[in-house]
Short mmCIF file of C-alpha atoms in Angstrom, two decimals:
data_model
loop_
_atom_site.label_atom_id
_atom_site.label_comp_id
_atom_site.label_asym_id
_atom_site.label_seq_id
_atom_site.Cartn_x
_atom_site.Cartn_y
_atom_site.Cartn_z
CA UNK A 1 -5.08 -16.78 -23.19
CA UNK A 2 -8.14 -18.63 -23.58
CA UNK A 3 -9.63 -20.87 -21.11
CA UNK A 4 -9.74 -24.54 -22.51
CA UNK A 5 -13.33 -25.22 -22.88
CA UNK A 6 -14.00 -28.69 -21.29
CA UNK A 7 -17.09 -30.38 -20.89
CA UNK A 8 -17.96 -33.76 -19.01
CA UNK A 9 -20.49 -36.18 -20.60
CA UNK A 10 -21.92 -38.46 -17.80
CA UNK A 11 -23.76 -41.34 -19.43
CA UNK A 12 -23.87 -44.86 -18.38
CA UNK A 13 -24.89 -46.36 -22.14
CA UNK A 14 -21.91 -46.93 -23.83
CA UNK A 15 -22.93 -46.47 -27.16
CA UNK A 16 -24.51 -43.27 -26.61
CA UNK A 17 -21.53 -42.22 -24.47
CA UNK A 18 -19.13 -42.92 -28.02
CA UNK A 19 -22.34 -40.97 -29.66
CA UNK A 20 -22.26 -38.18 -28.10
CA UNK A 21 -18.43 -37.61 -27.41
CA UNK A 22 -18.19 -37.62 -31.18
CA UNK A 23 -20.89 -35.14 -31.56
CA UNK A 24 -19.25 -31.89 -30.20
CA UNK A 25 -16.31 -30.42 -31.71
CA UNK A 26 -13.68 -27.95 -30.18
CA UNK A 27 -14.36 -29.05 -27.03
CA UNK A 28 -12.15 -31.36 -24.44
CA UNK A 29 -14.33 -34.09 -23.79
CA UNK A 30 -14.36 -36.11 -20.54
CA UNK A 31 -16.80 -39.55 -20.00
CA UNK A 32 -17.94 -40.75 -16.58
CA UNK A 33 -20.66 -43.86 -16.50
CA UNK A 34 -21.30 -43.33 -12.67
CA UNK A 35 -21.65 -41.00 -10.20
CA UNK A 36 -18.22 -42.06 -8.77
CA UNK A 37 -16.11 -41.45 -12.10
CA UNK A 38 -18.17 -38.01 -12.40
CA UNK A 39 -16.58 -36.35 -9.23
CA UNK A 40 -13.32 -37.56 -9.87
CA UNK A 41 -13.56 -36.13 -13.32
CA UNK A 42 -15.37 -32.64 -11.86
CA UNK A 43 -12.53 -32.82 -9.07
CA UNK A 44 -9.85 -33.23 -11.13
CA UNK A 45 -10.39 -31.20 -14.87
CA UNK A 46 -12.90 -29.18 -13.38
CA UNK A 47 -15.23 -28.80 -16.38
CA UNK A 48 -17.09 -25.73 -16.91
CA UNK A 49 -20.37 -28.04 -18.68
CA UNK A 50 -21.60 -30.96 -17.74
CA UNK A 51 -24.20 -33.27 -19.53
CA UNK A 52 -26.04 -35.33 -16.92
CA UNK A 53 -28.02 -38.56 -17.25
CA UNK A 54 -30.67 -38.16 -14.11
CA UNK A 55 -30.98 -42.13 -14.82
CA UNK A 56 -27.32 -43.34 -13.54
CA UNK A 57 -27.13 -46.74 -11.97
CA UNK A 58 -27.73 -48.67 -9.79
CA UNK A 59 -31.26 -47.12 -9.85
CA UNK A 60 -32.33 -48.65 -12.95
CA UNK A 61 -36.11 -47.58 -11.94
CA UNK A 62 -35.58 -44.21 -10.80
CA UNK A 63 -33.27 -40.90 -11.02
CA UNK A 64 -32.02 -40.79 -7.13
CA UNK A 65 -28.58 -41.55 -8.19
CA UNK A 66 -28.66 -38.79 -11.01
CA UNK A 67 -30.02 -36.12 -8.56
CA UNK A 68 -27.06 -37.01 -6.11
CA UNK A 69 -24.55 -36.59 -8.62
CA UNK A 70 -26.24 -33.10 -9.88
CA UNK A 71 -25.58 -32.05 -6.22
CA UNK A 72 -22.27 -33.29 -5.34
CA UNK A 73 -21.25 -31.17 -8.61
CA UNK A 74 -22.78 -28.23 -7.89
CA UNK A 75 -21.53 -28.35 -3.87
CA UNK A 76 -18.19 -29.20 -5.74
CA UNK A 77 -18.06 -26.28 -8.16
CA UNK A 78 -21.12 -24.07 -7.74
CA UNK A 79 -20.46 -22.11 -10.98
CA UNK A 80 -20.81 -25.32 -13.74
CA UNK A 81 -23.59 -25.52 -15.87
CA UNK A 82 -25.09 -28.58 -15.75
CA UNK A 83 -27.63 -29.98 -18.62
CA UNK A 84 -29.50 -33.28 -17.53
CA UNK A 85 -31.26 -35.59 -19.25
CA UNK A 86 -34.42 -38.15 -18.37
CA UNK A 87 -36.22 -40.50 -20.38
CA UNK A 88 -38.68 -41.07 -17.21
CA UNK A 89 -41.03 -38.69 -15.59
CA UNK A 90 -39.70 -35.73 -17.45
CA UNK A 91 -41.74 -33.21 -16.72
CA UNK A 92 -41.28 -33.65 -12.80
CA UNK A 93 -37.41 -34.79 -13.35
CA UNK A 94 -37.05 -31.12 -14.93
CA UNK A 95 -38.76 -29.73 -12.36
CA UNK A 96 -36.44 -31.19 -9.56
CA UNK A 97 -33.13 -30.79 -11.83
CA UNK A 98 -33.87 -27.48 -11.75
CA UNK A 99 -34.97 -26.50 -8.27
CA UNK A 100 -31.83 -28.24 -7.01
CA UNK A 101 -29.79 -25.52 -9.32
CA UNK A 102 -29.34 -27.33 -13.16
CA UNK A 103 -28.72 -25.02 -15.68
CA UNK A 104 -31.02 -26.86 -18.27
CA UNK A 105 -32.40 -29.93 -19.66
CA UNK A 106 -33.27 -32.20 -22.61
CA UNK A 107 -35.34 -35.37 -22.92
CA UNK A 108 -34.07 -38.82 -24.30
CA UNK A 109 -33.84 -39.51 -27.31
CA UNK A 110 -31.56 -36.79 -27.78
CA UNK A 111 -31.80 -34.52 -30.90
CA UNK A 112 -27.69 -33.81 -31.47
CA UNK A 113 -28.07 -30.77 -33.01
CA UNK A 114 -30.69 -28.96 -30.41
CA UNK A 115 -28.20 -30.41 -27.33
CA UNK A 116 -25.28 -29.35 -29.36
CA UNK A 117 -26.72 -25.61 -29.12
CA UNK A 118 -27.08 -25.94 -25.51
CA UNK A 119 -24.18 -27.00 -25.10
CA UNK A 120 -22.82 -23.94 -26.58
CA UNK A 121 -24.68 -21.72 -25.04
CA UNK A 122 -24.07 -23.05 -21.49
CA UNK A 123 -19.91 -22.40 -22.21
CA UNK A 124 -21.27 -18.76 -23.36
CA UNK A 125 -22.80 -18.32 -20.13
CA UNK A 126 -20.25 -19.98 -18.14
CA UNK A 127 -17.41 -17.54 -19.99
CA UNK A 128 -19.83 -14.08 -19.55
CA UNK A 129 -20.24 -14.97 -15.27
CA UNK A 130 -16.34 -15.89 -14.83
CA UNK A 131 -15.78 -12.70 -16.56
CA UNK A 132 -17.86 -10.53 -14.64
CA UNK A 133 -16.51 -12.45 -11.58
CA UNK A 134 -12.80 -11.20 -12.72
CA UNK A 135 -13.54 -7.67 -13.70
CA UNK A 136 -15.80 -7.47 -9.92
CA UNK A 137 -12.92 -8.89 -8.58
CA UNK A 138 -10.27 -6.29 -9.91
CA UNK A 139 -12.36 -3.80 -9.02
CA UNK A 140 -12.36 -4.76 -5.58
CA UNK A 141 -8.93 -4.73 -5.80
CA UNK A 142 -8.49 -1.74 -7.01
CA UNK A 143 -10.84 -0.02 -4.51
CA UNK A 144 -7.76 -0.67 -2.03
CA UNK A 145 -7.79 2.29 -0.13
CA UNK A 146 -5.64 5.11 -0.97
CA UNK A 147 -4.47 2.87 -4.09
CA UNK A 148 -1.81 0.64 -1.69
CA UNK A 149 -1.08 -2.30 -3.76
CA UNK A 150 -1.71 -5.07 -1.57
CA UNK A 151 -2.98 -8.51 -1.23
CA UNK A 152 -2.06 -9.68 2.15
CA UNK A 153 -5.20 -10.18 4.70
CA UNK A 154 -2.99 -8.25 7.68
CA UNK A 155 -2.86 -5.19 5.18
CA UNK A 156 -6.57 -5.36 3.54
CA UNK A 157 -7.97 -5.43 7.20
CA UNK A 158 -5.57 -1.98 8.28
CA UNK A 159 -7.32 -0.56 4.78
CA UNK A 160 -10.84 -1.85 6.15
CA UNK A 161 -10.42 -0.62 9.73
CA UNK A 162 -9.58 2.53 8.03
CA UNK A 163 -12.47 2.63 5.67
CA UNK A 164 -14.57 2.34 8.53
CA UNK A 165 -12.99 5.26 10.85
CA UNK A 166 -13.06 7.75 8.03
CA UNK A 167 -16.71 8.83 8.42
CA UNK A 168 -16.37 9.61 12.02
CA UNK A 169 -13.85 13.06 12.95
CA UNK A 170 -11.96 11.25 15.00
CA UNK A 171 -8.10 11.95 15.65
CA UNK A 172 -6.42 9.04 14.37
CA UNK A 173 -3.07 7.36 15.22
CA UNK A 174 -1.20 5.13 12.93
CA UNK A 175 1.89 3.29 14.33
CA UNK A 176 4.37 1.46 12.07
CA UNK A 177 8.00 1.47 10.79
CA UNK A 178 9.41 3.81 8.63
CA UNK A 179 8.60 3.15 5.05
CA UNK A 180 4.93 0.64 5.81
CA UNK A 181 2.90 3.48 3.99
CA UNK A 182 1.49 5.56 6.52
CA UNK A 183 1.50 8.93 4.60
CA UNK A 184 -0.26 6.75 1.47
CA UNK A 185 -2.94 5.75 3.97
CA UNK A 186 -3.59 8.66 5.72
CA UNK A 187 -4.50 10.11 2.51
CA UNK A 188 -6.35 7.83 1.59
CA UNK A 189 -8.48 8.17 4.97
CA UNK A 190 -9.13 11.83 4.19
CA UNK A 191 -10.28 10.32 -0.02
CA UNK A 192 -12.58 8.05 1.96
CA UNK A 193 -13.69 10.96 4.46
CA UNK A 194 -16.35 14.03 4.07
CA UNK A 195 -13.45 15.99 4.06
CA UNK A 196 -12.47 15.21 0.96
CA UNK A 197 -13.21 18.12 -0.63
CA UNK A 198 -10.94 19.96 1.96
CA UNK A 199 -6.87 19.77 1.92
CA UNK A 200 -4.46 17.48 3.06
CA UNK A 201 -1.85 19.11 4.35
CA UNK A 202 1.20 16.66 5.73
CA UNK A 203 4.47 17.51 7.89
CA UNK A 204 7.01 15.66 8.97
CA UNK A 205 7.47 16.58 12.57
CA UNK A 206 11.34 15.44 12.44
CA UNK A 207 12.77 17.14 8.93
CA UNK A 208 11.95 20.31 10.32
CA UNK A 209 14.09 21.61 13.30
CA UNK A 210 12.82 22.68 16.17
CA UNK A 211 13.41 26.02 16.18
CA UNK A 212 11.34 26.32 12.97
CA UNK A 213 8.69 23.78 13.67
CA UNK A 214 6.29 25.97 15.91
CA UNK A 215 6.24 28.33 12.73
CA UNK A 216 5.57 25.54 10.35
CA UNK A 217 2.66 24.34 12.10
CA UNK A 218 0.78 27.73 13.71
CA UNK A 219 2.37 30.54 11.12
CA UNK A 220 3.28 34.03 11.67
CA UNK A 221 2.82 37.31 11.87
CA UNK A 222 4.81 40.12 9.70
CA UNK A 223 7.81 41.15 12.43
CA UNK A 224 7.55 38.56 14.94
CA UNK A 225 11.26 37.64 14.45
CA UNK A 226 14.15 38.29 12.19
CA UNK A 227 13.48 37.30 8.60
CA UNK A 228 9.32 37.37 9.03
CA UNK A 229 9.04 39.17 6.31
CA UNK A 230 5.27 38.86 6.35
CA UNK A 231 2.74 36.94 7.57
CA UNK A 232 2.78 33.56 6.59
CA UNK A 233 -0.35 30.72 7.47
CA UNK A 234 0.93 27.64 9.46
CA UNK A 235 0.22 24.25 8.49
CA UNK A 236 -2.48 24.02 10.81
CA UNK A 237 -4.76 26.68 9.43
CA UNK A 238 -3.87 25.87 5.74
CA UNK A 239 -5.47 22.36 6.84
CA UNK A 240 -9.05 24.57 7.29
CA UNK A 241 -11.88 22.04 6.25
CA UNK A 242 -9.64 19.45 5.58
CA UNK A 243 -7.15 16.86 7.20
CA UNK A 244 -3.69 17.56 9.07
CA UNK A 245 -1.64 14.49 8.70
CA UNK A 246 1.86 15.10 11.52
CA UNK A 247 4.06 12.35 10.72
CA UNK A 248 6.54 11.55 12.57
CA UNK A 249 4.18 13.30 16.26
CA UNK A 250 7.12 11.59 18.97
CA UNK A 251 9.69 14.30 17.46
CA UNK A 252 7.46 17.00 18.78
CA UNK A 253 9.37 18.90 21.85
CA UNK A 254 7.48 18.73 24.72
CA UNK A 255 7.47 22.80 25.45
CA UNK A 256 5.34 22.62 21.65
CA UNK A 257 3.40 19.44 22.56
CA UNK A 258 1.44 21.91 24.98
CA UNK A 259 0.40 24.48 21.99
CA UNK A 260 -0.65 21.35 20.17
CA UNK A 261 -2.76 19.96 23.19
CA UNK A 262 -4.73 23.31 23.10
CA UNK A 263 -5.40 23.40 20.05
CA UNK A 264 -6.51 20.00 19.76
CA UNK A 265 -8.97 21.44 22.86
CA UNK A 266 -9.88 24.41 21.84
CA UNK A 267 -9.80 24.32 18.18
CA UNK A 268 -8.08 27.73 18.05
CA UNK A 269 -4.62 28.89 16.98
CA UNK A 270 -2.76 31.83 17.37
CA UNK A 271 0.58 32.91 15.26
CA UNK A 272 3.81 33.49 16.38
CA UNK A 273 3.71 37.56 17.24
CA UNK A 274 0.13 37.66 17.31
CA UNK A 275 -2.37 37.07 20.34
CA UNK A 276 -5.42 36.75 17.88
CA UNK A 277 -7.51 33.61 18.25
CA UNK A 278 -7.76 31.95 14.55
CA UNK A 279 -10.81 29.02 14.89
CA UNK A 280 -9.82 26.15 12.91
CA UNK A 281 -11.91 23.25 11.91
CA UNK A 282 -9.29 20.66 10.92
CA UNK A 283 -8.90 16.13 11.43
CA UNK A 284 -6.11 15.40 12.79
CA UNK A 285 -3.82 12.03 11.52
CA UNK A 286 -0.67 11.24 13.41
CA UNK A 287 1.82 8.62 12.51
CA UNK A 288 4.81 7.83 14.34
CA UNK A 289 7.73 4.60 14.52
CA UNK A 290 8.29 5.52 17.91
CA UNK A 291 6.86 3.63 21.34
CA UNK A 292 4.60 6.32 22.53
CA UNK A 293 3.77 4.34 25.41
CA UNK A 294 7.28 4.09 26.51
CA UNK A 295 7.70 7.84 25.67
CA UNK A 296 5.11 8.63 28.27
CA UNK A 297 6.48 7.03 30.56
CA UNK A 298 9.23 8.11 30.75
CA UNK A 299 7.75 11.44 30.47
CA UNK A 300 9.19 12.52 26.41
CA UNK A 301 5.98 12.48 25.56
CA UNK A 302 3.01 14.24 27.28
CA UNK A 303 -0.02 11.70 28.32
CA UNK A 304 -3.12 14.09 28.18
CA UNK A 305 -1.31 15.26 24.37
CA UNK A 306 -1.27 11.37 22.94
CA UNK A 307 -5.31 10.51 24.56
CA UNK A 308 -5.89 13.67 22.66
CA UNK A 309 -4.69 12.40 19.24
CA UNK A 310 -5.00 8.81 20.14
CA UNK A 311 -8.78 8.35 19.68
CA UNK A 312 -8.35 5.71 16.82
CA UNK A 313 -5.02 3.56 16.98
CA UNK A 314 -4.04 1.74 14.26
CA UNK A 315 -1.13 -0.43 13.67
CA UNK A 316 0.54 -1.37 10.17
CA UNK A 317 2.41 -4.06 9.41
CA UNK A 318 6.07 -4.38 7.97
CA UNK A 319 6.48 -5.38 4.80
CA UNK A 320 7.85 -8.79 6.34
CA UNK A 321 4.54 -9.53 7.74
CA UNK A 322 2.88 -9.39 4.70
CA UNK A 323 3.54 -12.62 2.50
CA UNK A 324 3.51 -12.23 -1.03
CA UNK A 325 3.24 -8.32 -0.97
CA UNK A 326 6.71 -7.95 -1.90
CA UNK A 327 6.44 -9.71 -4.96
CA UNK A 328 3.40 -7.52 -5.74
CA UNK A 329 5.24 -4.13 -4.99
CA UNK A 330 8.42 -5.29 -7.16
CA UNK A 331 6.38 -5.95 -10.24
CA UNK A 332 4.69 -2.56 -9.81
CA UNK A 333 8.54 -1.22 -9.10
CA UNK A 334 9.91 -2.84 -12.24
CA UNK A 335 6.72 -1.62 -14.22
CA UNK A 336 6.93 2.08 -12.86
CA UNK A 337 10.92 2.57 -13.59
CA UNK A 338 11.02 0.92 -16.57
CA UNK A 339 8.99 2.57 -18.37
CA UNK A 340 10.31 5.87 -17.01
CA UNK A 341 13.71 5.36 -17.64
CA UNK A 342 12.90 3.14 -21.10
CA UNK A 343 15.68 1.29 -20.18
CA UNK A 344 13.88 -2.25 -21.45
CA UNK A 345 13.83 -4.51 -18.34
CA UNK A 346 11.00 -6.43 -18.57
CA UNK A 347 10.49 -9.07 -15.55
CA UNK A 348 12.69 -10.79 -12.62
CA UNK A 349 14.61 -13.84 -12.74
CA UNK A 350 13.44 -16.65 -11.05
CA UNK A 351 16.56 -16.01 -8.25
CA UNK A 352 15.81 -12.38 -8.00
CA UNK A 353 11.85 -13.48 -7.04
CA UNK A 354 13.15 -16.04 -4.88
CA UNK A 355 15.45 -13.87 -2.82
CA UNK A 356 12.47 -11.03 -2.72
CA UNK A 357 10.57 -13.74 -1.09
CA UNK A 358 13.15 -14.50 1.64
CA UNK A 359 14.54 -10.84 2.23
CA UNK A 360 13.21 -9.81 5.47
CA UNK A 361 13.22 -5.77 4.42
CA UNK A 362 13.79 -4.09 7.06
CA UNK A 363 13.66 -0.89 5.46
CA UNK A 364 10.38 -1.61 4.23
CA UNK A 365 8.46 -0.51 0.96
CA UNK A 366 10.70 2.15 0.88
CA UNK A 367 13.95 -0.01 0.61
CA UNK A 368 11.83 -2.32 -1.37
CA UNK A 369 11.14 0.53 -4.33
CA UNK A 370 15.02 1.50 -3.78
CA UNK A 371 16.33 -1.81 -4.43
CA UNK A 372 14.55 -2.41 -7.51
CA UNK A 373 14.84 1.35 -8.77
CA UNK A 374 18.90 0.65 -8.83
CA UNK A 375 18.26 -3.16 -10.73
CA UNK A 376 16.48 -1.53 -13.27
CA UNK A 377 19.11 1.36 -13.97
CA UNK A 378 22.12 -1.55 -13.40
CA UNK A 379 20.80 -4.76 -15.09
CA UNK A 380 22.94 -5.38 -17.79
CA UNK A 381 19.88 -7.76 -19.88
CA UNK A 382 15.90 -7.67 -19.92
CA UNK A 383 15.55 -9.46 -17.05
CA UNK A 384 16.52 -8.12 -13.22
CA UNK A 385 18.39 -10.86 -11.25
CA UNK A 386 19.41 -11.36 -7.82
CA UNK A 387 22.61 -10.01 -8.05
CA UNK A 388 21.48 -6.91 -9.62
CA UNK A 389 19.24 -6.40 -6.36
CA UNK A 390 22.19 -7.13 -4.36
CA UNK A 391 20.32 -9.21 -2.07
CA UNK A 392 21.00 -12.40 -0.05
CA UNK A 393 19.14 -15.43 1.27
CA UNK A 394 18.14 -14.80 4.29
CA UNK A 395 16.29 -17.71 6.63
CA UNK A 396 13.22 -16.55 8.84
CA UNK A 397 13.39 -18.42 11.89
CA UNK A 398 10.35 -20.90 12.38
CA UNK A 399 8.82 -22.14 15.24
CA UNK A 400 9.62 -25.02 17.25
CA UNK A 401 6.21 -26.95 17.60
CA UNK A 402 6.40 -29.11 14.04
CA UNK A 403 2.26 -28.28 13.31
CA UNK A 404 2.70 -24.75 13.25
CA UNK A 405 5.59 -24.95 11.49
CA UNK A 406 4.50 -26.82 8.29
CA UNK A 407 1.23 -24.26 8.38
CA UNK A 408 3.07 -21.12 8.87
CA UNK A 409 5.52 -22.58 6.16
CA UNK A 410 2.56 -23.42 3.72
CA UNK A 411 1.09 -20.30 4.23
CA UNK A 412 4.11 -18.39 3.15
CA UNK A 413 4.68 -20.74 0.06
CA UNK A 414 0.99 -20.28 -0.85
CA UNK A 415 1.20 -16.77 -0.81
CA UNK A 416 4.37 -15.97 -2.07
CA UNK A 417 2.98 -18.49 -4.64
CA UNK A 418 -0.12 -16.65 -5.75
CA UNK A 419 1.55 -13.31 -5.74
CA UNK A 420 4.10 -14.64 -8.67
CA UNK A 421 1.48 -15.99 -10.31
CA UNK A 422 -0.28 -13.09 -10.43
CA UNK A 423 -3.68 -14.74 -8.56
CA UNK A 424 -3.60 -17.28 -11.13
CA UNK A 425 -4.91 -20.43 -9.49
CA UNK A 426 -3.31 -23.00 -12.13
CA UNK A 427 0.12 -21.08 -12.09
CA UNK A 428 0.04 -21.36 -8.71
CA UNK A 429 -0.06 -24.92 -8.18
CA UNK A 430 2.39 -25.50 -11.24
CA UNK A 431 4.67 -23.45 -8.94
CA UNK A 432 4.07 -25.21 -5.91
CA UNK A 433 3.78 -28.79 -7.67
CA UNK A 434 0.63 -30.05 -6.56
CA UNK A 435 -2.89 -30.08 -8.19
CA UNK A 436 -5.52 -27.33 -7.97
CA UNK A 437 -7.75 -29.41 -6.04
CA UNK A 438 -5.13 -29.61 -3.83
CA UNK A 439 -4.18 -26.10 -3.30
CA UNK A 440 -7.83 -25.46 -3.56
CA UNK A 441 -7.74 -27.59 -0.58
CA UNK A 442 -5.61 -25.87 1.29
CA UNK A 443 -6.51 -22.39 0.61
CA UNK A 444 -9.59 -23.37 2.58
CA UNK A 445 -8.03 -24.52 5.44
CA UNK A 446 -5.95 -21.90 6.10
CA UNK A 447 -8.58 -19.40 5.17
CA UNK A 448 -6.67 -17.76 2.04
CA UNK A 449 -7.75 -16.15 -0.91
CA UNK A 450 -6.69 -15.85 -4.30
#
C-alpha cells in the first residue's frame, strides 16, 4: 500500500497560504501560520515535506522564528525534507537553512511551477531513503543468527552474545528449556564461526542409551563386541575440523563423563577395542535443561568435566519471556504448514492471536509449532481460531508495586502489539488505540523498537 503523501505548508500570509495549498495536486495538504500550529501539525500527521517561511512572526524584521521552527522539525522527525523560503537576506538565510539540515530552498516571490518540482522531488527523495531504511532494516533482521525468527531484545542479545563468541574456540554452554532453540543456535554459532567449512555433527546425549552412547560418541573397532561388524567413526571424530554440538550433556553417566574430560584435555580419542590415540581437532557446544550446578553438587555431575565445557555460558529464554515472539513464530507456523499441506488456512482469528498472547507455553517453540501444525490440519474455515488451537486464557501474575505494573503491562501490550502488526507503527497504535506520537512516546521510554 502506498504511503499517503502529505506535505505541510507553513506560511503566515493568508492569501499566499490559499495560493499555494491550491497549487499542488495529489498531495494531503496541511497549513500552519506559526511556529506553534507547525509542530502540532509535524507531531500529529507527520508530513514527509514541509514548505517553510524562514520569516514567521512575531519577528517581522528577521528569520529567528523561522530557523526555530526548521529545528524543532527536524529534532522532531529527522528524516522530513524541509524547503524554506526568505524574501530577506537570501543568500545568507540559505546558507543557515541549510547548515542547520534543510533539504532546499526558494526565494519569495515564488515561481509555482519551479517550487511545485521541488516539491516533487523532495517526496521522491523522502520515498527512495524510507525505502532503503526498510530493506536495511529487513536485512538486519534477517541476519538473525542461525535464521531464529525473533524480535524480542532478551533473544536478539543471546544471538549477539553468540555472534561475538563464535570467533574465539571456546567450549560453549547453552542452558534453557526444552524446545527455546538451542540446537538452531548452536548451528548457527558454528555458520558464524571459522569452522564453518567443517561439520556439525549433533547428539542428543539422552535418546541414546547408555550402553550405546560411549560408541556413538568415540566409535569402534571391527570385533570389539557382539554385532561390531566393522569399524565404525564416533561422533567425535566425524566432528574433525568442525563443531560437536552434545545436547542434552547432564544425561551423560558419570563413568563416561571421565572419557569426555580427557578428551576435552587431551584432544585425543581412542575407540572402543582399540588402544590407538586418534588426535581430533573439534569445538565443542553443550546444551542442557538441567541445573548443572545442582548436579555437581550433589556429585551427578563431575565439576572439573562442566569448567571444561563451561568456558562460555549462555542462557536462553522461554518462549514466555519473549513478548511478541509467539505471534511471530505462529505466523511463520501457519505460513510453513499451509502451504505444505495446501490445506488453505490463511491467518488467525483475532481470539486465536489473543490467546497466543496470553498462553504461557510451557513447552516452548516446540509446543508452539505443534499447536498450530494440528489448527491448520483441523480448522474447519480459512482462518485458525482459538478453539482450533485448543488453548485457554491464561493470566500472568503481575507484580504488586502499581508502577511496575502498568510498565511491565505496557510493555507486553506494545510488543505483543507490534508483533501482530507486523512492525507496522500505524497498525500498532490502531491496535492499541492511541496515536503514533503517543506510542512513539512510549517506545522511547521503555527503550523498544519497532
Amino acid at each position: 500500500m502506498t504511503e499517503l503523501k502529505k506535505l505541510l505548508i507553513v506560511e503566515d500570509d493568508a492569501g499566499l497560504q490559499r495560493q499555494l495549498r491550491w497549487a499542488y495536486e495529489g498531495y494531503e495538504i496541511h497549513t500552519a501560520a506559526n511556529r506553534e500550529e507547525a509542530i502540532t501539525v509535524i507531531r500529529a500527521e507527520e508530513p514527509q515535506v514541509v514548505t517553510l517561511d524562514l520569516g514567521l512572526p512575531p519577528d517581522s524584521d528577521g528569520t529567528t522564528e523561522g530557523f526555530a521552527t526548521l529545528e524543532t522539525i527536524l529534532q522532531l522527525r529527522p528524516d522530513t525534507k524541509v524547503i524554506v523560503a526568505s524574501g530577506h537576506g537570501a543568500h545568507e538565510s540559505m546558507l543557515r537553512a541549510i547548515s542547520l539540515g534543510a533539504w532546499d530552498f526558494y526565494q519569495k516571490p515564488i515561481d509555482i511551477d519551479a517550487l511545485g518540482l521541488i516539491v516533487a522531488r523532495a517526496f521522491h527523495v523522502h520515498a527512495l531513503e524510507a525505502e532503503n531504511r526498510r530493506l536495511a532494516d529487513r536485512a538486519e533482521a534477517g541476519a538473525v543468527l542461525g535464521g531464529m525468527i525473533t524480535g524480542a531484545p532478551e533473544m536478539l542479545k543471546v544471538t549477539r552474545t553468540i555472534e561475538r563468541v563464535a570467533g574465539a574456540d571456546v567450549s560453549v554452554m547453552l542452558l534453557g528449556a526444552s524446545g527455546t532453540g538451542k540446537e538452531l543456535l548452536a548451528r548457527g554459532l558454528h555458520d558464524a564461526s571459522p569452522r564453518k567449512k567443517g561439520a556439525f555433527v549433533a547428539i542428543n546425549c539422552a535418546a541414546i542409551p547408555e550402553t550405546l552412547l560411549e560408541s556413538e560418541l568415540f566409535g569402534h573397532e571391527k570385533g570389539a563386541f557382539t554385532g561390531a561388524v566393522k569399524t565404525t567413526e564416533g561422533k567425535i571424530e566425524l566432528a574433525q575440523g568442525g563443531t560437536l554440538f552434545l545436547d542434552e550433556i547432564g544425561d551423560v553417566p558419570l563413568p563416561l563423563q571421565v572419557k569426555l574430560l580427557r578428551f576435552l584435555q587431551e584432544r585425543v580419542i581412542e575407540r572402543i577395542g582399540s588402544r590407538k590415540p586418534i588426535p581430533v581437532d573439534t569445538r565443542v557446544v553443550c546444551a542442557t535443561h538441567q541445573d548443572l550446578d545442582a548436579m555437581v553438587a550433589e556429585g551427578r555431575f563431575r565439576e572439573d568435566l562442566y569448567y571444561r565445557l563451561a568456558e562460555i555460558v549462555i542462557r536462553i529464554p522461554s518462549l514466555a519471556e519473549r513478548p511478541g515472539d509467539a505471534g511471530l513464530l505462529a505466523r511463520h507456523f501457519l505460513t510453513k504448514y499451509a502451504t505444505a499441506m495446501q490445506t488453505g488456512v490463511r491467518s488467525f482469528a483475532p481470539d486465536a492471536l489473543a490467546a497466543i498472547d496470553a498462553w504461557n507455553w510451557p513447552g516452548n517453540v516446540r509446543e508452539l509449532e505443534n499447536r498450530v501444525k494440528r489448527a491448520t490440519i483441523m480448522a474447519e474455515g480459512k482462518i485458525v481460531t482459538a478453539a482450533d488451537l485448543d488453548l485457554e486464557d491464561k493470566a500472568d501474575p503481575i507484580p504488586i508495586n502499581l508502577k511496575a505494573a502498568r510498565e511491565l503491562a505496557d510493555r507486553k501490550a506494545i510488543r505483543h502489539a507490534l508483533a501482530r502488526a507486523e512492525g507496522n507503527i500505524s497498525g500498532t497504535a490502531r491496535l492499541l488505540g492511541i496515536s503514533r506520537p503517543t506510542l512513539y512516546d512510549l517506545m522511547k521510554a521503555y527503550d523498544l523498537q519497532p
